[in-house]
CSV table of N, CA and C in Angstrom, one decimal:
chain,number,residue,atom,x,y,z
A,5,MET,N,24.9,-224.0,-100.7
A,5,MET,CA,25.6,-223.9,-99.6
A,5,MET,C,27.1,-223.2,-99.6
A,6,LEU,N,27.8,-223.3,-100.6
A,6,LEU,CA,29.0,-222.7,-100.6
A,6,LEU,C,28.9,-221.0,-100.9
A,7,LEU,N,27.8,-220.7,-101.5
A,7,LEU,CA,27.7,-219.2,-102.0
A,7,LEU,C,27.0,-218.7,-100.5
A,8,ASN,N,26.3,-219.4,-99.8
A,8,ASN,CA,25.9,-219.0,-98.6
A,8,ASN,C,27.1,-218.7,-97.6
A,9,CYS,N,27.9,-219.6,-97.6
A,9,CYS,CA,29.1,-219.5,-96.8
A,9,CYS,C,30.0,-218.2,-97.3
A,10,LEU,N,30.3,-218.0,-98.5
A,10,LEU,CA,30.9,-217.0,-99.2
A,10,LEU,C,30.0,-215.5,-98.8
A,11,ALA,N,28.9,-215.6,-98.7
A,11,ALA,CA,28.0,-214.4,-98.2
A,11,ALA,C,28.3,-214.0,-96.7
A,12,VAL,N,28.3,-215.1,-96.1
A,12,VAL,CA,28.5,-214.7,-94.5
A,12,VAL,C,30.0,-214.3,-94.4
A,13,GLY,N,30.9,-215.0,-95.2
A,13,GLY,CA,32.3,-214.7,-95.0
A,13,GLY,C,32.5,-213.3,-95.4
A,14,CYS,N,32.2,-212.9,-96.3
A,14,CYS,CA,32.1,-211.5,-96.9
A,14,CYS,C,31.5,-210.3,-96.0
A,15,GLY,N,30.4,-210.7,-95.5
A,15,GLY,CA,29.7,-210.0,-94.5
A,15,GLY,C,30.7,-209.8,-93.3
A,16,GLY,N,31.0,-211.0,-92.9
A,16,GLY,CA,31.8,-211.0,-91.7
A,16,GLY,C,33.1,-210.2,-91.8
A,17,PHE,N,33.8,-210.2,-92.7
A,17,PHE,CA,35.1,-209.4,-93.2
A,17,PHE,C,34.7,-207.9,-93.0
A,18,ILE,N,33.5,-207.5,-93.8
A,18,ILE,CA,33.4,-206.1,-93.7
A,18,ILE,C,32.9,-205.6,-92.2
A,19,GLY,N,32.1,-206.5,-91.4
A,19,GLY,CA,31.6,-206.1,-90.1
A,19,GLY,C,32.9,-206.0,-89.2
A,20,SER,N,33.6,-207.0,-89.2
A,20,SER,CA,34.9,-206.9,-88.5
A,20,SER,C,35.8,-205.8,-88.8
A,21,VAL,N,36.1,-205.4,-89.9
A,21,VAL,CA,36.9,-204.4,-90.5
A,21,VAL,C,36.3,-203.0,-89.9
A,22,LEU,N,34.9,-202.8,-90.1
A,22,LEU,CA,34.3,-201.7,-89.4
A,22,LEU,C,34.5,-201.7,-88.0
A,23,ARG,N,34.3,-202.8,-87.3
A,23,ARG,CA,34.4,-202.7,-85.7
A,23,ARG,C,35.9,-202.4,-85.5
A,24,TYR,N,36.9,-202.8,-86.1
A,24,TYR,CA,38.4,-202.6,-86.0
A,24,TYR,C,38.5,-201.1,-86.2
A,25,LEU,N,37.7,-200.5,-87.1
A,25,LEU,CA,38.3,-199.1,-87.6
A,25,LEU,C,37.4,-198.2,-86.4
A,26,ILE,N,36.3,-198.5,-86.2
A,26,ILE,CA,35.7,-197.7,-85.3
A,26,ILE,C,36.1,-197.7,-83.7
A,27,GLY,N,36.7,-198.9,-83.4
A,27,GLY,CA,37.6,-199.1,-82.2
A,27,GLY,C,38.6,-198.2,-82.2
A,28,ASN,N,39.3,-198.3,-83.1
A,28,ASN,CA,40.6,-197.3,-83.3
A,28,ASN,C,40.4,-196.0,-83.3
A,29,ALA,N,39.1,-195.5,-84.0
A,29,ALA,CA,38.9,-194.2,-84.1
A,29,ALA,C,38.3,-193.5,-82.7
A,30,ALA,N,38.0,-194.4,-81.9
A,30,ALA,CA,37.4,-193.9,-80.7
A,30,ALA,C,38.4,-193.4,-79.7
A,31,PRO,N,38.2,-192.3,-79.1
A,31,PRO,CA,39.4,-191.9,-78.0
A,31,PRO,C,39.6,-193.1,-76.8
A,32,SER,N,40.7,-193.1,-76.5
A,32,SER,CA,41.2,-194.0,-75.5
A,32,SER,C,40.5,-193.6,-74.1
A,33,SER,N,40.0,-194.6,-73.6
A,33,SER,CA,39.2,-194.3,-72.3
A,33,SER,C,39.3,-195.7,-71.4
A,34,SER,N,39.1,-195.5,-70.1
A,34,SER,CA,39.3,-196.7,-69.0
A,34,SER,C,37.8,-197.2,-69.3
A,35,PHE,N,36.6,-196.7,-69.9
A,35,PHE,CA,35.6,-197.3,-70.1
A,35,PHE,C,35.3,-197.6,-71.3
A,36,PRO,N,34.8,-198.8,-71.7
A,36,PRO,CA,34.7,-199.3,-73.2
A,36,PRO,C,33.7,-198.8,-73.9
A,37,LEU,N,33.6,-197.5,-74.0
A,37,LEU,CA,32.7,-196.8,-74.8
A,37,LEU,C,32.5,-197.1,-76.5
A,38,ALA,N,33.4,-197.6,-76.9
A,38,ALA,CA,33.6,-197.8,-78.3
A,38,ALA,C,32.7,-199.1,-78.6
A,39,THR,N,33.1,-200.1,-77.7
A,39,THR,CA,32.3,-201.4,-77.9
A,39,THR,C,30.9,-201.3,-77.4
A,40,LEU,N,30.7,-200.5,-76.5
A,40,LEU,CA,29.2,-200.3,-76.2
A,40,LEU,C,28.5,-199.7,-77.4
A,41,ALA,N,28.9,-198.5,-77.9
A,41,ALA,CA,28.4,-198.0,-79.0
A,41,ALA,C,28.2,-199.2,-80.2
A,42,ILE,N,29.3,-199.9,-80.6
A,42,ILE,CA,29.2,-200.9,-81.7
A,42,ILE,C,28.2,-201.8,-81.3
A,43,ASN,N,27.9,-202.3,-80.2
A,43,ASN,CA,26.9,-203.4,-80.0
A,43,ASN,C,25.5,-202.7,-80.0
A,44,VAL,N,25.2,-201.5,-79.6
A,44,VAL,CA,24.0,-200.7,-79.6
A,44,VAL,C,23.6,-200.6,-81.0
A,45,VAL,N,24.6,-200.2,-82.0
A,45,VAL,CA,24.3,-200.0,-83.3
A,45,VAL,C,24.1,-201.3,-84.1
A,46,GLY,N,24.8,-202.3,-83.7
A,46,GLY,CA,24.8,-203.5,-84.3
A,46,GLY,C,23.4,-204.3,-84.0
A,47,SER,N,22.8,-204.1,-82.8
A,47,SER,CA,21.7,-204.5,-82.4
A,47,SER,C,20.5,-203.8,-83.1
A,48,PHE,N,20.5,-202.5,-83.3
A,48,PHE,CA,19.5,-201.7,-84.0
A,48,PHE,C,19.5,-202.4,-85.4
A,49,VAL,N,20.6,-202.3,-86.1
A,49,VAL,CA,20.8,-202.6,-87.5
A,49,VAL,C,20.2,-204.0,-87.8
A,50,LEU,N,20.7,-205.1,-86.9
A,50,LEU,CA,20.3,-206.4,-87.0
A,50,LEU,C,18.8,-206.7,-86.8
A,51,ALA,N,18.1,-205.9,-85.8
A,51,ALA,CA,16.6,-205.8,-85.7
A,51,ALA,C,16.0,-205.4,-87.0
A,52,ALA,N,16.5,-204.2,-87.5
A,52,ALA,CA,15.9,-203.4,-88.6
A,52,ALA,C,16.1,-204.5,-89.8
A,53,LEU,N,17.0,-205.1,-89.9
A,53,LEU,CA,17.2,-206.1,-91.1
A,53,LEU,C,16.4,-207.4,-91.0
A,54,ALA,N,16.1,-207.9,-89.7
A,54,ALA,CA,15.2,-208.8,-89.6
A,54,ALA,C,13.8,-208.4,-89.8
A,55,ALA,N,13.5,-207.3,-89.4
A,55,ALA,CA,12.2,-206.7,-89.6
A,55,ALA,C,11.9,-206.5,-91.2
A,56,LEU,N,12.9,-206.0,-91.9
A,56,LEU,CA,12.7,-206.0,-93.5
A,56,LEU,C,12.6,-207.5,-94.2
A,57,VAL,N,13.1,-208.4,-93.5
A,57,VAL,CA,13.2,-209.8,-94.0
A,57,VAL,C,11.6,-210.3,-93.7
A,58,LEU,N,11.2,-210.0,-92.6
A,58,LEU,CA,10.0,-210.5,-92.2
A,58,LEU,C,8.7,-209.9,-93.0
A,59,ARG,N,9.2,-208.5,-93.4
A,59,ARG,CA,8.1,-207.8,-94.4
A,59,ARG,C,8.1,-208.4,-95.8
A,60,GLY,N,9.0,-209.1,-96.0
A,60,GLY,CA,9.3,-209.4,-97.4
A,60,GLY,C,10.1,-208.5,-98.2
A,61,ALA,N,10.7,-207.5,-97.6
A,61,ALA,CA,11.4,-206.5,-98.2
A,61,ALA,C,12.8,-206.7,-98.8
A,62,MET,N,13.2,-207.9,-98.2
A,62,MET,CA,14.7,-208.5,-98.5
A,62,MET,C,14.3,-209.9,-98.6
A,63,ALA,N,14.1,-210.2,-99.8
A,63,ALA,CA,13.8,-211.9,-100.4
A,63,ALA,C,15.2,-212.4,-100.6
A,64,ASP,N,16.2,-211.7,-100.9
A,64,ASP,CA,17.5,-212.4,-101.5
A,64,ASP,C,18.1,-213.2,-100.0
A,65,GLY,N,17.9,-214.3,-99.9
A,65,GLY,CA,18.5,-215.1,-98.9
A,65,GLY,C,19.8,-214.9,-98.7
A,66,GLN,N,20.6,-214.9,-99.7
A,66,GLN,CA,22.3,-214.6,-99.7
A,66,GLN,C,22.4,-213.2,-99.3
A,67,LEU,N,21.8,-212.2,-99.6
A,67,LEU,CA,21.8,-210.8,-99.1
A,67,LEU,C,21.6,-210.8,-97.6
A,68,SER,N,20.6,-211.5,-97.3
A,68,SER,CA,20.2,-211.4,-95.9
A,68,SER,C,21.4,-212.2,-94.9
A,69,LEU,N,21.9,-213.1,-95.5
A,69,LEU,CA,22.9,-213.9,-94.6
A,69,LEU,C,24.3,-212.9,-94.6
A,70,LEU,N,24.5,-212.2,-95.9
A,70,LEU,CA,25.5,-211.5,-95.8
A,70,LEU,C,25.4,-210.4,-94.8
A,71,LEU,N,24.3,-209.7,-94.8
A,71,LEU,CA,24.0,-208.5,-93.8
A,71,LEU,C,23.9,-208.9,-92.6
A,72,ARG,N,22.9,-209.9,-92.2
A,72,ARG,CA,22.4,-210.5,-90.6
A,72,ARG,C,23.5,-211.1,-90.2
A,73,VAL,N,23.8,-212.2,-90.6
A,73,VAL,CA,24.7,-213.2,-90.2
A,73,VAL,C,26.2,-212.8,-90.3
A,74,GLY,N,26.6,-212.2,-91.4
A,74,GLY,CA,28.0,-211.9,-91.6
A,74,GLY,C,28.2,-210.4,-91.0
A,75,LEU,N,27.8,-209.4,-91.7
A,75,LEU,CA,28.0,-208.0,-91.2
A,75,LEU,C,27.7,-207.8,-89.8
A,76,CYS,N,26.6,-208.3,-89.3
A,76,CYS,CA,26.1,-207.8,-88.0
A,76,CYS,C,26.8,-208.7,-86.8
A,77,GLY,N,27.0,-210.0,-87.2
A,77,GLY,CA,27.9,-210.9,-86.5
A,77,GLY,C,29.3,-210.5,-86.3
A,78,GLY,N,29.9,-210.0,-87.4
A,78,GLY,CA,31.2,-209.7,-87.5
A,78,GLY,C,31.4,-208.4,-86.7
A,79,PHE,N,30.4,-207.3,-86.7
A,79,PHE,CA,30.4,-206.2,-86.4
A,79,PHE,C,30.1,-205.9,-84.9
A,80,THR,N,29.2,-206.8,-84.3
A,80,THR,CA,29.1,-206.6,-82.9
A,80,THR,C,30.1,-207.5,-82.1
A,81,THR,N,30.3,-207.4,-80.8
A,81,THR,CA,31.4,-207.7,-80.1
A,81,THR,C,31.1,-208.5,-78.7
A,82,MET,N,30.1,-209.6,-78.8
A,82,MET,CA,29.9,-210.0,-77.4
A,82,MET,C,31.0,-210.6,-76.7
A,83,SER,N,32.0,-211.2,-77.3
A,83,SER,CA,33.1,-211.8,-76.8
A,83,SER,C,33.9,-210.6,-76.1
A,84,THR,N,34.1,-209.6,-76.7
A,84,THR,CA,35.0,-208.5,-76.4
A,84,THR,C,34.3,-207.9,-75.2
A,85,PHE,N,32.9,-207.6,-75.3
A,85,PHE,CA,32.2,-207.2,-74.1
A,85,PHE,C,32.4,-208.1,-73.0
A,86,SER,N,32.2,-209.1,-73.0
A,86,SER,CA,32.3,-210.2,-71.9
A,86,SER,C,33.9,-209.9,-71.3
A,87,LEU,N,34.9,-209.9,-72.1
A,87,LEU,CA,36.2,-209.7,-71.6
A,87,LEU,C,36.3,-208.3,-70.7
A,88,GLU,N,35.8,-207.2,-71.3
A,88,GLU,CA,36.0,-206.0,-71.0
A,88,GLU,C,35.2,-205.8,-69.4
A,89,VAL,N,34.0,-206.6,-69.3
A,89,VAL,CA,33.5,-206.6,-68.0
A,89,VAL,C,34.3,-207.2,-67.0
A,90,VAL,N,35.0,-208.6,-67.4
A,90,VAL,CA,35.9,-209.2,-66.6
A,90,VAL,C,37.1,-208.2,-66.4
A,91,ASP,N,37.6,-207.4,-67.3
A,91,ASP,CA,38.6,-206.7,-66.9
A,91,ASP,C,38.5,-205.7,-66.0
A,92,LEU,N,37.2,-204.9,-66.2
A,92,LEU,CA,36.9,-203.9,-65.4
A,92,LEU,C,36.8,-204.4,-63.8
A,93,ALA,N,36.1,-205.6,-63.8
A,93,ALA,CA,36.1,-206.0,-62.5
A,93,ALA,C,37.2,-206.4,-61.9
A,94,SER,N,38.1,-207.1,-62.5
A,94,SER,CA,39.4,-207.5,-62.1
A,94,SER,C,40.4,-206.3,-61.6
A,95,ARG,N,40.1,-205.1,-62.1
A,95,ARG,CA,40.9,-203.9,-61.8
A,95,ARG,C,40.2,-203.2,-60.6
A,96,GLY,N,39.1,-203.9,-60.2
A,96,GLY,CA,38.5,-203.4,-58.8
A,96,GLY,C,37.5,-202.3,-59.3
A,97,ALA,N,37.1,-202.2,-60.5
A,97,ALA,CA,36.2,-201.2,-61.1
A,97,ALA,C,34.8,-201.8,-61.1
A,98,TRP,N,34.2,-202.0,-60.1
A,98,TRP,CA,33.0,-203.1,-59.9
A,98,TRP,C,31.9,-202.1,-60.3
A,99,VAL,N,31.8,-200.7,-60.1
A,99,VAL,CA,30.7,-199.9,-60.5
A,99,VAL,C,30.9,-199.9,-61.9
A,100,GLY,N,32.0,-199.7,-62.5
A,100,GLY,CA,32.2,-199.6,-64.0
A,100,GLY,C,31.7,-200.9,-64.6
A,101,ALA,N,31.9,-201.9,-64.1
A,101,ALA,CA,31.8,-203.1,-64.7
A,101,ALA,C,30.3,-203.4,-64.7
A,102,VAL,N,29.6,-203.2,-63.5
A,102,VAL,CA,28.2,-203.4,-63.5
A,102,VAL,C,27.4,-202.4,-64.4
A,103,ALA,N,27.9,-201.1,-64.3
A,103,ALA,CA,27.4,-200.1,-65.3
A,103,ALA,C,27.4,-200.5,-66.7
A,104,TYR,N,28.8,-200.9,-67.3
A,104,TYR,CA,28.9,-201.2,-68.5
A,104,TYR,C,28.1,-202.3,-68.9
A,105,ALA,N,27.8,-203.6,-68.0
A,105,ALA,CA,27.1,-204.8,-68.3
A,105,ALA,C,25.6,-204.3,-68.5
A,106,VAL,N,25.0,-203.7,-67.5
A,106,VAL,CA,23.8,-203.2,-67.5
A,106,VAL,C,23.6,-202.1,-68.8
A,107,LEU,N,24.2,-201.2,-68.9
A,107,LEU,CA,23.9,-200.2,-70.0
A,107,LEU,C,24.0,-201.0,-71.4
A,108,THR,N,25.0,-202.1,-71.5
A,108,THR,CA,25.1,-202.6,-72.9
A,108,THR,C,23.8,-203.6,-73.1
A,109,CYS,N,23.5,-204.5,-72.1
A,109,CYS,CA,22.2,-205.2,-72.3
A,109,CYS,C,20.9,-204.2,-72.4
A,110,ALA,N,20.9,-203.4,-71.5
A,110,ALA,CA,19.6,-202.4,-71.7
A,110,ALA,C,19.6,-201.7,-73.1
A,111,LEU,N,20.5,-200.9,-73.3
A,111,LEU,CA,20.7,-200.2,-74.7
A,111,LEU,C,20.5,-201.1,-76.0
A,112,CYS,N,21.1,-202.3,-75.9
A,112,CYS,CA,21.3,-203.2,-77.1
A,112,CYS,C,19.7,-203.8,-77.4
A,113,VAL,N,19.1,-203.8,-76.2
A,113,VAL,CA,17.9,-204.6,-76.3
A,113,VAL,C,16.9,-203.3,-76.7
A,114,ALA,N,17.1,-202.2,-76.2
A,114,ALA,CA,16.3,-201.0,-76.8
A,114,ALA,C,16.4,-200.7,-78.1
A,115,ALA,N,17.7,-200.8,-78.5
A,115,ALA,CA,18.2,-200.5,-79.9
A,115,ALA,C,17.6,-201.6,-80.9
A,116,ALA,N,17.6,-202.7,-80.5
A,116,ALA,CA,17.0,-203.9,-81.3
A,116,ALA,C,15.4,-203.7,-81.4
A,117,PHE,N,14.7,-203.4,-80.3
A,117,PHE,CA,13.4,-202.9,-80.2
A,117,PHE,C,13.0,-201.9,-81.3
A,118,ALA,N,13.8,-200.6,-81.1
A,118,ALA,CA,13.8,-199.4,-81.9
A,118,ALA,C,13.8,-200.0,-83.5
A,119,GLY,N,14.8,-200.6,-83.7
A,119,GLY,CA,15.1,-201.0,-85.0
A,119,GLY,C,13.9,-201.9,-85.8
A,120,GLY,N,13.4,-202.8,-84.9
A,120,GLY,CA,12.3,-203.4,-85.5
A,120,GLY,C,10.9,-202.4,-85.6
A,121,VAL,N,10.9,-201.7,-84.7
A,121,VAL,CA,9.5,-200.8,-84.6
A,121,VAL,C,9.8,-199.9,-85.7
A,122,ILE,N,10.8,-199.2,-85.9
A,122,ILE,CA,11.0,-198.1,-87.1
A,122,ILE,C,10.8,-198.7,-88.5
A,123,VAL,N,11.3,-199.9,-88.6
A,123,VAL,CA,11.1,-200.6,-90.0
A,123,VAL,C,9.7,-201.2,-90.0
A,124,SER,N,9.1,-201.5,-88.9
A,124,SER,CA,7.6,-201.8,-89.4
A,124,SER,C,6.7,-200.7,-89.5
A,125,LYS,N,7.2,-199.4,-89.1
A,125,LYS,CA,6.4,-198.2,-89.4
A,125,LYS,C,6.5,-197.5,-90.6
A,126,VAL,N,7.6,-198.0,-91.2
A,126,VAL,CA,8.1,-197.3,-92.5
A,126,VAL,C,7.6,-198.0,-93.5
A,127,GLY,N,7.0,-197.7,-94.5
A,127,GLY,CA,6.5,-198.1,-95.6
A,127,GLY,C,5.3,-199.0,-95.4
Protein backbone atom coordinates (compact mmCIF):
# COMPACT_ATOMS: atom_id res chain seq x y z
CA MET A 1 0.00 0.00 0.00
CA LEU A 2 2.81 2.43 0.83
CA LEU A 3 4.50 1.81 -2.53
CA ASN A 4 1.19 2.37 -4.30
CA CYS A 5 0.76 5.69 -2.48
CA LEU A 6 4.30 6.71 -3.40
CA ALA A 7 3.66 5.82 -7.05
CA VAL A 8 0.49 7.92 -7.13
CA GLY A 9 2.23 10.79 -5.33
CA CYS A 10 5.20 10.80 -7.70
CA GLY A 11 2.93 10.72 -10.72
CA GLY A 12 0.77 13.46 -9.25
CA PHE A 13 3.83 15.61 -8.67
CA ILE A 14 4.95 15.21 -12.29
CA GLY A 15 1.45 15.81 -13.66
CA SER A 16 0.88 18.89 -11.53
CA VAL A 17 4.24 20.40 -12.47
CA LEU A 18 3.55 19.74 -16.17
CA ARG A 19 0.14 21.40 -15.86
CA TYR A 20 1.72 24.41 -14.14
CA LEU A 21 4.46 24.75 -16.79
CA ILE A 22 2.05 24.42 -19.72
CA GLY A 23 -0.38 26.87 -18.12
CA ASN A 24 2.41 29.41 -17.68
CA ALA A 25 3.80 28.86 -21.18
CA ALA A 26 0.44 29.51 -22.83
CA PRO A 27 -0.28 33.03 -24.00
CA SER A 28 -2.56 35.02 -21.72
CA SER A 29 -6.15 35.04 -22.91
CA SER A 30 -9.63 35.75 -21.60
CA PHE A 31 -10.58 32.24 -22.81
CA PRO A 32 -8.97 29.40 -20.78
CA LEU A 33 -7.43 27.65 -23.81
CA ALA A 34 -4.51 26.17 -21.84
CA THR A 35 -6.84 24.36 -19.42
CA LEU A 36 -8.94 23.12 -22.31
CA ALA A 37 -5.85 21.73 -24.08
CA ILE A 38 -4.55 20.15 -20.88
CA ASN A 39 -7.85 18.40 -20.25
CA VAL A 40 -8.12 17.13 -23.84
CA VAL A 41 -4.54 15.80 -23.84
CA GLY A 42 -5.03 14.28 -20.38
CA SER A 43 -8.25 12.57 -21.49
CA PHE A 44 -6.48 11.08 -24.51
CA VAL A 45 -3.48 9.88 -22.50
CA LEU A 46 -5.60 8.40 -19.70
CA ALA A 47 -7.75 6.44 -22.15
CA ALA A 48 -4.69 5.23 -24.05
CA LEU A 49 -3.08 4.05 -20.81
CA ALA A 50 -6.29 2.34 -19.73
CA ALA A 51 -6.42 0.53 -23.08
CA LEU A 52 -2.82 -0.62 -22.58
CA VAL A 53 -3.71 -1.99 -19.16
CA LEU A 54 -6.73 -3.82 -20.58
CA ARG A 55 -4.56 -5.34 -23.33
CA GLY A 56 -2.11 -6.54 -20.73
CA ALA A 57 0.64 -4.35 -22.18
CA MET A 58 1.06 -2.61 -18.82
CA ALA A 59 1.13 -5.33 -16.21
CA ASP A 60 3.01 -3.40 -13.53
CA GLY A 61 0.31 -2.19 -11.15
CA GLN A 62 2.46 0.51 -9.60
CA LEU A 63 3.44 1.92 -12.99
CA SER A 64 -0.24 1.97 -13.91
CA LEU A 65 -1.06 3.84 -10.69
CA LEU A 66 1.80 6.29 -11.27
CA LEU A 67 0.69 7.09 -14.81
CA ARG A 68 -3.10 6.82 -14.64
CA VAL A 69 -4.05 8.00 -11.15
CA GLY A 70 -1.00 10.12 -10.38
CA LEU A 71 0.22 11.68 -13.64
CA CYS A 72 -3.14 12.04 -15.39
CA GLY A 73 -4.94 12.94 -12.18
CA GLY A 74 -2.39 15.62 -11.37
CA PHE A 75 -2.25 16.85 -14.97
CA THR A 76 -5.93 17.27 -15.74
CA THR A 77 -7.81 20.06 -14.13
CA MET A 78 -11.51 19.51 -13.53
CA SER A 79 -11.59 21.84 -10.56
CA THR A 80 -9.82 24.59 -12.53
CA PHE A 81 -12.22 24.00 -15.43
CA SER A 82 -15.22 24.39 -13.13
CA LEU A 83 -13.90 27.59 -11.61
CA GLU A 84 -13.10 29.05 -15.04
CA VAL A 85 -16.66 28.34 -16.27
CA VAL A 86 -18.06 30.11 -13.19
CA ASP A 87 -15.60 32.99 -13.68
CA LEU A 88 -16.59 33.47 -17.32
CA ALA A 89 -20.28 33.39 -16.40
CA SER A 90 -19.85 35.80 -13.48
CA ARG A 91 -18.15 38.28 -15.83
CA GLY A 92 -21.18 38.09 -18.11
CA ALA A 93 -19.35 36.08 -20.77
CA TRP A 94 -22.16 33.54 -21.04
CA VAL A 95 -21.36 32.54 -24.60
CA GLY A 96 -17.74 31.91 -23.64
CA ALA A 97 -18.77 29.98 -20.52
CA VAL A 98 -21.14 27.72 -22.44
CA ALA A 99 -18.71 27.30 -25.34
CA TYR A 100 -15.89 26.40 -22.96
CA ALA A 101 -18.02 23.90 -21.03
CA VAL A 102 -19.34 22.25 -24.19
CA LEU A 103 -15.94 22.20 -25.91
CA THR A 104 -14.25 20.75 -22.85
CA CYS A 105 -16.80 17.98 -22.44
CA ALA A 106 -17.03 17.13 -26.16
CA LEU A 107 -13.30 17.30 -26.90
CA CYS A 108 -12.26 15.40 -23.76
CA VAL A 109 -14.73 12.59 -24.44
CA ALA A 110 -13.62 12.49 -28.09
CA ALA A 111 -9.96 12.44 -27.02
CA ALA A 112 -10.62 9.63 -24.55
CA PHE A 113 -12.41 7.66 -27.28
CA ALA A 114 -9.54 8.28 -29.71
CA GLY A 115 -6.92 7.26 -27.15
CA GLY A 116 -8.66 3.96 -26.54
CA VAL A 117 -9.26 3.26 -30.23
CA ILE A 118 -5.71 4.09 -31.28
CA VAL A 119 -4.18 1.82 -28.67
CA SER A 120 -6.58 -1.01 -29.52
CA LYS A 121 -5.65 -0.74 -33.23
CA VAL A 122 -1.88 -0.61 -32.69
CA GLY A 123 -0.07 -3.86 -32.14
